[in-house]
């Protein structure tokens, strides 16, 4: 089943890694709690032939999730990490070390940037942040010691779309690996490894788990990068508790249908916001006037539930009143669950290559699986509070 390359993504999500006959007919792979795995004799122990050897290195529970991911990513290997951030850091540590240079999008997820600016720098990795729209212009930033180009498309909080195939050509010409943080689209809507990336990672905490109840990261890779990632993951001793791996597998079975509903709901909310006088700009790559829309339609097959909008210029009290009035949108970090969320983005401090200079306030919404009419009514009340506080 999992080897059938003609199956469509939704079918792979439902069936890959599943083997009821191996588990007395039960549809789902059980949760194996375990550290020690025993061997029948010394020869087997020394031979390396036994599939499972130690809890940290994997179990049937981790194999189930890895198999689904390997199939939908088109990867040679997948490792599971205890958070999305640890997936980002293990990918960087796999590609670069002391004396190496990495090129990273200026729109990168904030904690990944913090890792590069602190521990990355302390361990001798030098980072240059590039303008997200640069495309093959990254060739001019490549140095002889550039080991990786790190892409996140669309960008965290600002939703720029990048020309991944052009970036991959420039990176590979200079001998660098391409790492993509694909948390936003997931491989359901965007397949980085097929577009030239070597490493495709996700905060599986978001859409894979899908219910805001576990932390999980995944790193899919191909070719030489697969060996480097596996080694780094093993050397760092990363391991995920089996219950959280199970929640990842349970989530990924319904990821396609959930994402399509997030997409429809988010587009309904985004189009409504776009027509509002309190809103100066909507940052959603599936809207035709988004600057990255042509690249988006070329390289993505859909959009997810996360986008931003900028209010018209107003005192910060008005933006706070808007958010504090919302009842269905919770105020909280993370996203990708069934429920709607909102945050006031503090993007001004985070950029170095592309300073953020919009006069309005940037608000990021995660549109969940509620009825969009109710979400729009909630936002309408929020915008009334915004006007009252202007
Ligand atoms: C949330 C997020 C992460 C980190 O994931 P955690 O599971 O919270 O550690 C990494 N990249 C992106 C784009 C994210 O949105």
Coordinates of C-alpha atoms and ligand atoms in Angstrom, one line a residue:
X1 CA 0.0 0.0 0.0
X2 CA 2.6 2.5 1.1
X3 CA 4.8 1.7 -1.9
X4 CA 2.1 2.5 -4.4
X5 CA 3.3 5.8 -5.9
X6 CA 0.1 6.4 -7.8
X7 CA -2.1 6.9 -4.7
X8 CA -3.3 10.4 -4.0
X9 CA -2.3 12.3 -0.9
X10 CA -5.6 11.8 1.0
X11 CA -5.4 8.0 0.4
X12 CA -1.8 7.9 1.6
X13 CA -2.8 9.9 4.7
X14 CA -5.5 7.3 5.5
X15 CA -3.5 4.1 4.8
X16 CA 0.3 4.6 4.9
X17 CA 1.9 3.0 7.9
X18 CA -1.2 1.1 8.8
X19 CA -0.9 -2.7 9.2
X20 CA -4.0 -4.1 11.0
X21 CA -2.9 -7.8 10.5
X22 CA 0.3 -7.1 12.5
X23 CA -1.8 -6.0 15.5
X24 CA -4.6 -8.6 15.8
X25 CA -6.7 -6.6 13.3
X26 CA -6.8 -3.4 15.2
X27 CA -6.9 -0.5 12.7
X28 CA -4.4 1.7 14.6
X29 CA -0.8 0.9 15.5
X30 CA -0.6 0.6 19.4
X31 CA 1.3 3.0 21.6
X32 CA 4.5 1.2 22.6
X33 CA 5.8 2.5 25.9
X34 CA 9.4 1.4 26.1
X35 CA 13.1 2.0 26.6
X36 CA 14.7 -1.4 26.7
X37 CA 14.2 -3.8 23.8
X38 CA 15.5 -7.3 24.4
X39 CA 17.3 -9.7 22.0
X40 CA 16.9 -13.4 21.7
X41 CA 20.7 -14.1 21.8
X42 CA 24.1 -12.3 21.6
X43 CA 24.5 -13.0 17.9
X44 CA 21.3 -11.1 17.1
X45 CA 22.3 -8.3 19.4
X46 CA 25.7 -7.9 17.7
X47 CA 24.4 -8.3 14.2
X48 CA 22.3 -5.2 13.9
X49 CA 19.6 -7.3 12.2
X50 CA 16.8 -6.7 14.7
X51 CA 14.4 -3.9 13.6
X52 CA 14.0 -2.3 17.0
X53 CA 16.9 -2.1 19.4
X54 CA 16.2 0.7 21.9
X55 CA 13.3 3.0 22.7
X56 CA 15.0 6.2 21.7
X57 CA 15.7 4.9 18.2
X58 CA 12.1 4.0 17.4
X59 CA 9.2 1.6 17.8
X60 CA 6.3 0.4 15.7
X61 CA 4.5 3.6 17.0
X62 CA 7.1 5.9 15.5
X63 CA 7.4 3.8 12.3
X64 CA 3.7 4.4 11.6
X65 CA 4.0 8.2 11.6
X66 CA 7.3 8.2 9.9
X67 CA 5.9 6.0 7.1
X68 CA 3.0 8.4 6.4
X69 CA 5.4 11.4 6.3
X70 CA 7.9 9.6 4.2
X71 CA 5.2 8.9 1.6
X72 CA 3.5 12.3 1.5
X73 CA 6.9 14.2 1.6
X74 CA 8.6 11.9 -1.0
X75 CA 11.5 11.6 1.4
X76 CA 14.3 9.0 1.9
X77 CA 14.0 9.4 5.6
X78 CA 12.1 11.1 8.4
X79 CA 13.0 11.8 12.0
X80 CA 10.6 12.8 14.8
X81 CA 11.5 15.6 17.2
X82 CA 10.1 16.7 20.5
X83 CA 8.9 20.1 19.2
X84 CA 8.8 22.1 15.9
X85 CA 11.7 24.2 17.1
X86 CA 13.9 21.2 17.7
X87 CA 13.1 20.1 14.1
X88 CA 14.4 23.5 13.0
X89 CA 17.5 23.3 15.1
X90 CA 18.4 19.7 14.3
X91 CA 18.2 20.5 10.5
X92 CA 20.5 23.5 10.9
X93 CA 23.0 21.5 13.1
X94 CA 22.9 18.7 10.5
X95 CA 23.9 21.1 7.7
X96 CA 26.4 23.5 9.4
X97 CA 29.1 23.7 12.0
X98 CA 31.9 25.9 13.3
X99 CA 33.3 28.1 10.5
X100 CA 30.2 27.6 8.3
X101 CA 27.8 30.2 7.0
X102 CA 24.1 29.9 6.5
X103 CA 21.6 32.1 4.5
X104 CA 18.3 32.4 6.3
X105 CA 15.1 34.2 5.2
X106 CA 14.5 37.4 7.2
X107 CA 10.9 36.2 7.6
X108 CA 12.0 33.2 9.6
X109 CA 10.1 31.9 12.6
X110 CA 11.3 34.1 15.6
X111 CA 12.7 31.3 17.8
X112 CA 14.7 29.8 14.9
X113 CA 16.3 33.2 14.5
X114 CA 17.0 33.3 18.2
X115 CA 18.7 30.0 18.0
X116 CA 21.0 31.2 15.2
X117 CA 21.8 34.4 17.0
X118 CA 22.6 32.8 20.3
X119 CA 23.7 29.1 20.3
X120 CA 24.4 29.0 16.5
X121 CA 26.7 32.0 16.8
X122 CA 28.3 30.6 20.0
X123 CA 29.1 27.4 18.1
X124 CA 30.6 29.3 15.2
X125 CA 27.8 29.3 12.6
X126 CA 27.5 32.7 10.9
X127 CA 24.1 33.8 9.6
X128 CA 23.1 36.2 6.9
X129 CA 19.4 37.1 6.8
X130 CA 18.1 37.6 3.2
X131 CA 15.2 39.6 1.8
X132 CA 12.4 36.9 1.4
X133 CA 11.6 38.0 -2.2
X134 CA 15.2 37.6 -3.4
X135 CA 14.7 34.4 -5.4
X136 CA 17.8 33.5 -7.4
X137 CA 19.4 36.7 -6.0
X138 CA 20.6 34.5 -3.1
X139 CA 23.4 33.4 -5.5
X140 CA 25.1 36.8 -4.9
X141 CA 25.0 36.1 -1.1
X142 CA 26.6 32.7 -1.3
X143 CA 30.1 32.3 0.1
X144 CA 32.5 29.5 -0.3
X145 CA 31.6 28.3 3.2
X146 CA 27.8 28.6 2.8
X147 CA 26.4 25.2 3.8
X148 CA 22.6 25.9 3.9
X149 CA 19.9 28.2 2.7
X150 CA 17.0 28.2 5.0
X151 CA 13.6 29.0 3.5
X152 CA 10.2 29.6 5.1
X153 CA 7.4 30.3 2.7
X154 CA 5.1 31.9 3.4
X155 CA 7.1 33.8 6.0
X156 CA 6.1 33.8 9.7
X157 CA 3.7 36.8 10.4
X158 CA 4.3 38.5 7.0
X159 CA 3.4 35.8 4.5
X160 CA 6.0 36.5 1.7
X161 CA 6.2 33.6 -0.9
X162 CA 9.6 32.6 -2.0
X163 CA 10.8 31.2 -5.3
X164 CA 12.0 27.8 -4.0
X165 CA 13.1 26.2 -7.3
X166 CA 15.3 29.3 -8.1
X167 CA 16.7 29.4 -4.5
X168 CA 17.5 25.6 -4.7
X169 CA 19.4 26.0 -8.0
X170 CA 21.5 28.9 -6.6
X171 CA 22.1 27.0 -3.3
X172 CA 23.1 23.7 -5.0
X173 CA 25.4 25.5 -7.5
X174 CA 27.3 26.8 -4.4
X175 CA 27.3 23.4 -2.7
X176 CA 24.7 24.3 0.0
X177 CA 21.7 22.3 1.2
X178 CA 18.2 23.8 1.1
X179 CA 16.1 23.5 4.3
X180 CA 12.4 24.5 4.1
X181 CA 10.1 25.1 7.1
X182 CA 6.8 23.9 5.6
X183 CA 4.7 24.2 8.7
X184 CA 2.1 26.5 7.0
X185 CA 1.2 24.5 3.9
X186 CA 2.2 21.0 5.0
X187 CA 3.0 18.5 2.2
X188 CA -0.7 18.3 1.5
X189 CA -0.4 21.7 -0.2
X190 CA 3.3 22.1 -1.0
X191 CA 6.0 19.5 -1.5
X192 CA 9.4 21.1 -0.9
X193 CA 11.5 18.0 -1.7
X194 CA 9.9 17.8 -5.1
X195 CA 10.7 21.5 -5.8
X196 CA 14.4 21.1 -5.0
X197 CA 14.7 21.2 -1.2
X198 CA 16.9 18.7 0.6
X199 CA 15.2 19.0 4.0
X200 CA 11.5 19.6 4.6
X201 CA 10.5 20.2 8.2
X202 CA 7.3 20.9 10.1
X203 CA 6.2 22.0 13.5
X204 CA 3.8 19.0 13.5
X205 CA 2.5 20.6 16.7
X206 CA 0.3 22.7 14.3
X207 CA -1.6 20.9 11.5
X208 CA -0.3 17.3 11.9
X209 CA -1.4 17.0 15.5
X210 CA -4.3 19.4 14.7
X211 CA -6.0 19.6 18.1
X212 CA -3.6 21.8 20.2
X213 CA -2.8 18.9 22.5
X214 CA 0.8 17.9 21.8
X215 CA 4.2 19.2 20.8
X216 CA 5.9 17.5 17.8
X217 CA 8.4 18.2 15.1
X218 CA 9.2 16.3 11.9
X219 CA 12.2 16.5 9.5
X220 CA 11.9 14.8 6.1
X221 CA 15.0 14.7 3.9
X222 CA 16.5 13.1 0.8
X223 CA 19.9 12.1 -0.5
X224 CA 23.0 13.0 1.5
X225 CA 20.9 15.3 3.7
X226 CA 19.0 12.3 5.0
X227 CA 22.3 10.8 6.4
X228 CA 23.3 14.1 8.0
X229 CA 19.9 14.7 9.6
X230 CA 19.7 11.1 11.0
X231 CA 23.3 11.5 12.5
X232 CA 22.5 14.9 14.1
X233 CA 19.2 13.6 15.5
X234 CA 20.9 10.5 16.9
X235 CA 23.9 12.4 18.3
X236 CA 21.6 14.9 20.0
X237 CA 19.5 12.1 21.6
X238 CA 16.1 13.5 20.4
X239 CA 13.1 11.3 21.3
X240 CA 9.4 11.9 21.5
X241 CA 7.1 10.3 24.0
X242 CA 5.0 7.6 22.4
X243 CA 1.6 9.1 23.4
X244 CA 2.5 12.3 21.5
X245 CA 3.7 10.3 18.5
X246 CA 0.4 8.5 18.5
X247 CA -1.5 11.9 18.6
X248 CA 0.6 12.9 15.6
X249 CA -0.5 9.8 13.7
X250 CA -4.1 10.2 14.7
X251 CA -4.0 13.8 13.6
X252 CA -2.4 13.2 10.2
X253 CA -5.1 10.8 9.1
X254 CA -7.6 13.7 8.9
X255 CA -5.1 16.4 7.9
X256 CA -6.3 16.7 4.3
X257 CA -9.9 17.3 5.1
X258 CA -9.1 19.6 8.0
X259 CA -6.8 21.7 5.9
X260 CA -9.3 22.1 3.1
X261 CA -11.9 23.4 5.6
X262 CA -9.3 25.7 7.2
X263 CA -8.6 27.0 3.7
X264 CA -12.2 27.7 2.8
X265 CA -12.9 29.3 6.2
X266 CA -9.8 31.5 6.1
X267 CA -10.5 32.7 2.6
X268 CA -14.1 33.6 3.6
X269 CA -12.7 35.6 6.6
X270 CA -9.9 37.2 4.6
X271 CA -12.1 38.3 1.7
X272 CA -14.5 39.9 4.2
X273 CA -11.7 41.7 6.0
X274 CA -10.4 43.0 2.7
X275 CA -13.6 45.0 2.1
X276 CA -13.5 46.6 5.6
X277 CA -12.5 50.3 5.9
X278 CA -10.6 49.6 9.2
X279 CA -8.3 47.2 7.3
X280 CA -5.5 48.6 5.2
X281 CA -4.1 45.3 3.9
X282 CA -4.7 41.6 4.1
X283 CA -1.6 39.4 3.9
X284 CA -2.9 36.1 2.3
X285 CA -1.0 34.6 -0.6
X286 CA -4.1 33.0 -2.1
X287 CA -5.6 36.5 -2.7
X288 CA -4.8 37.6 -6.3
X289 CA -3.3 41.0 -5.2
X290 CA -0.8 39.4 -2.9
X291 CA 2.7 40.1 -4.3
X292 CA 3.6 36.4 -4.2
X293 CA 0.4 35.2 -5.7
X294 CA 1.9 34.0 -9.1
X295 CA 4.6 31.9 -7.3
X296 CA 1.9 30.7 -4.9
X297 CA -0.3 29.4 -7.6
X298 CA 2.7 27.8 -9.4
X299 CA 4.1 26.0 -6.3
X300 CA 1.2 25.4 -3.9
X301 CA -2.0 23.5 -4.4
X302 CA -3.8 25.2 -1.5
X303 CA -3.6 27.5 1.5
X304 CA -4.1 26.9 5.2
X305 CA -5.9 28.8 8.0
X306 CA -3.2 31.3 9.0
X307 CA -2.9 34.8 7.6
X308 CA -2.5 38.4 8.7
X309 CA -4.0 41.8 8.2
X310 CA -2.9 45.3 8.9
X311 CA -5.3 47.8 10.4
X312 CA -5.5 51.4 9.3
X313 CA -3.3 53.7 11.4
X314 CA -4.7 53.9 14.9
X315 CA -3.6 54.1 18.5
X316 CA -2.4 50.7 19.9
X317 CA -5.4 50.8 22.3
X318 CA -7.7 50.3 19.3
X319 CA -5.9 47.1 18.2
X320 CA -6.0 45.9 21.8
X321 CA -9.7 46.7 22.0
X322 CA -10.3 44.7 18.8
X323 CA -8.5 41.6 20.1
X324 CA -9.9 41.8 23.6
X325 CA -13.4 41.9 22.3
X326 CA -13.1 38.7 20.3
X327 CA -14.9 35.7 21.9
X328 CA -14.3 32.9 19.3
X329 CA -10.7 33.8 18.5
X330 CA -8.6 32.9 21.5
X331 CA -5.5 34.9 22.3
X332 CA -2.6 32.4 22.1
X333 CA 0.5 31.3 20.5
X334 CA 0.8 28.3 18.2
X335 CA -2.0 27.4 15.7
X336 CA -3.1 24.6 13.5
X337 CA -5.7 23.3 15.9
X338 CA -9.5 23.2 15.2
X339 CA -10.0 26.5 17.0
X340 CA -9.5 30.1 15.9
X341 CA -6.7 32.2 17.4
X342 CA -5.4 35.8 17.1
X343 CA -2.2 37.6 18.1
X344 CA -0.9 41.1 17.8
X345 CA 2.3 40.6 15.9
X346 CA 5.4 42.4 17.2
X347 CA 7.2 42.2 13.9
X348 CA 8.9 45.6 14.1
X349 CA 11.7 44.2 16.4
X350 CA 12.2 41.0 14.5
X351 CA 13.5 42.1 11.1
X352 CA 17.0 43.1 10.0
X353 CA 17.1 42.8 6.2
X354 CA 13.5 44.0 5.6
X355 CA 12.5 46.6 8.2
X356 CA 8.7 46.6 8.8
X357 CA 7.4 50.1 8.3
X358 CA 3.6 49.8 8.0
X359 CA 1.8 52.5 10.1
X360 CA -1.1 50.2 11.1
X361 CA -1.1 47.2 13.5
X362 CA -0.3 43.7 12.2
X363 CA -2.7 41.1 13.5
X364 CA -2.3 37.4 12.7
X365 CA -5.4 35.2 12.7
X366 CA -5.6 31.4 12.7
X367 CA -9.0 30.5 11.3
X368 CA -10.3 27.3 12.8
X369 CA -13.1 24.9 11.9
X370 CA -15.9 27.0 13.3
X371 CA -18.6 28.3 11.0
X372 CA -17.0 31.3 9.2
X373 CA -20.3 33.3 9.6
X374 CA -19.8 33.2 13.4
X375 CA -16.1 34.1 13.1
X376 CA -17.0 37.1 10.9
X377 CA -19.6 38.3 13.4
X378 CA -17.0 38.0 16.1
X379 CA -14.6 40.1 14.0
X380 CA -17.3 42.6 13.3
X381 CA -17.8 43.2 17.0
X382 CA -14.0 43.5 17.3
X383 CA -13.8 46.1 14.6
X384 CA -16.6 48.1 16.3
X385 CA -14.5 48.1 19.5
X386 CA -11.5 49.2 17.3
X387 CA -13.5 52.2 16.0
X388 CA -14.7 53.1 19.5
X389 CA -11.1 53.2 20.8
X390 CA -9.6 55.1 17.8
Ligands
LIG1 C1 5.3 27.0 15.7 C2 6.3 27.0 14.7 C3 7.6 26.4 14.9 C4 7.9 25.8 16.2 O1 7.1 24.8 16.6 P1 6.9 24.3 18.2 O2 6.3 23.0 18.1 O3 6.1 25.4 18.8 O4 8.3 24.3 18.7 C5 8.5 26.4 13.9 N1 8.2 27.0 12.7 C6 7.1 27.6 12.4 C7 6.8 28.2 11.1 C8 6.1 27.6 13.4 O5 4.9 28.3 13.2

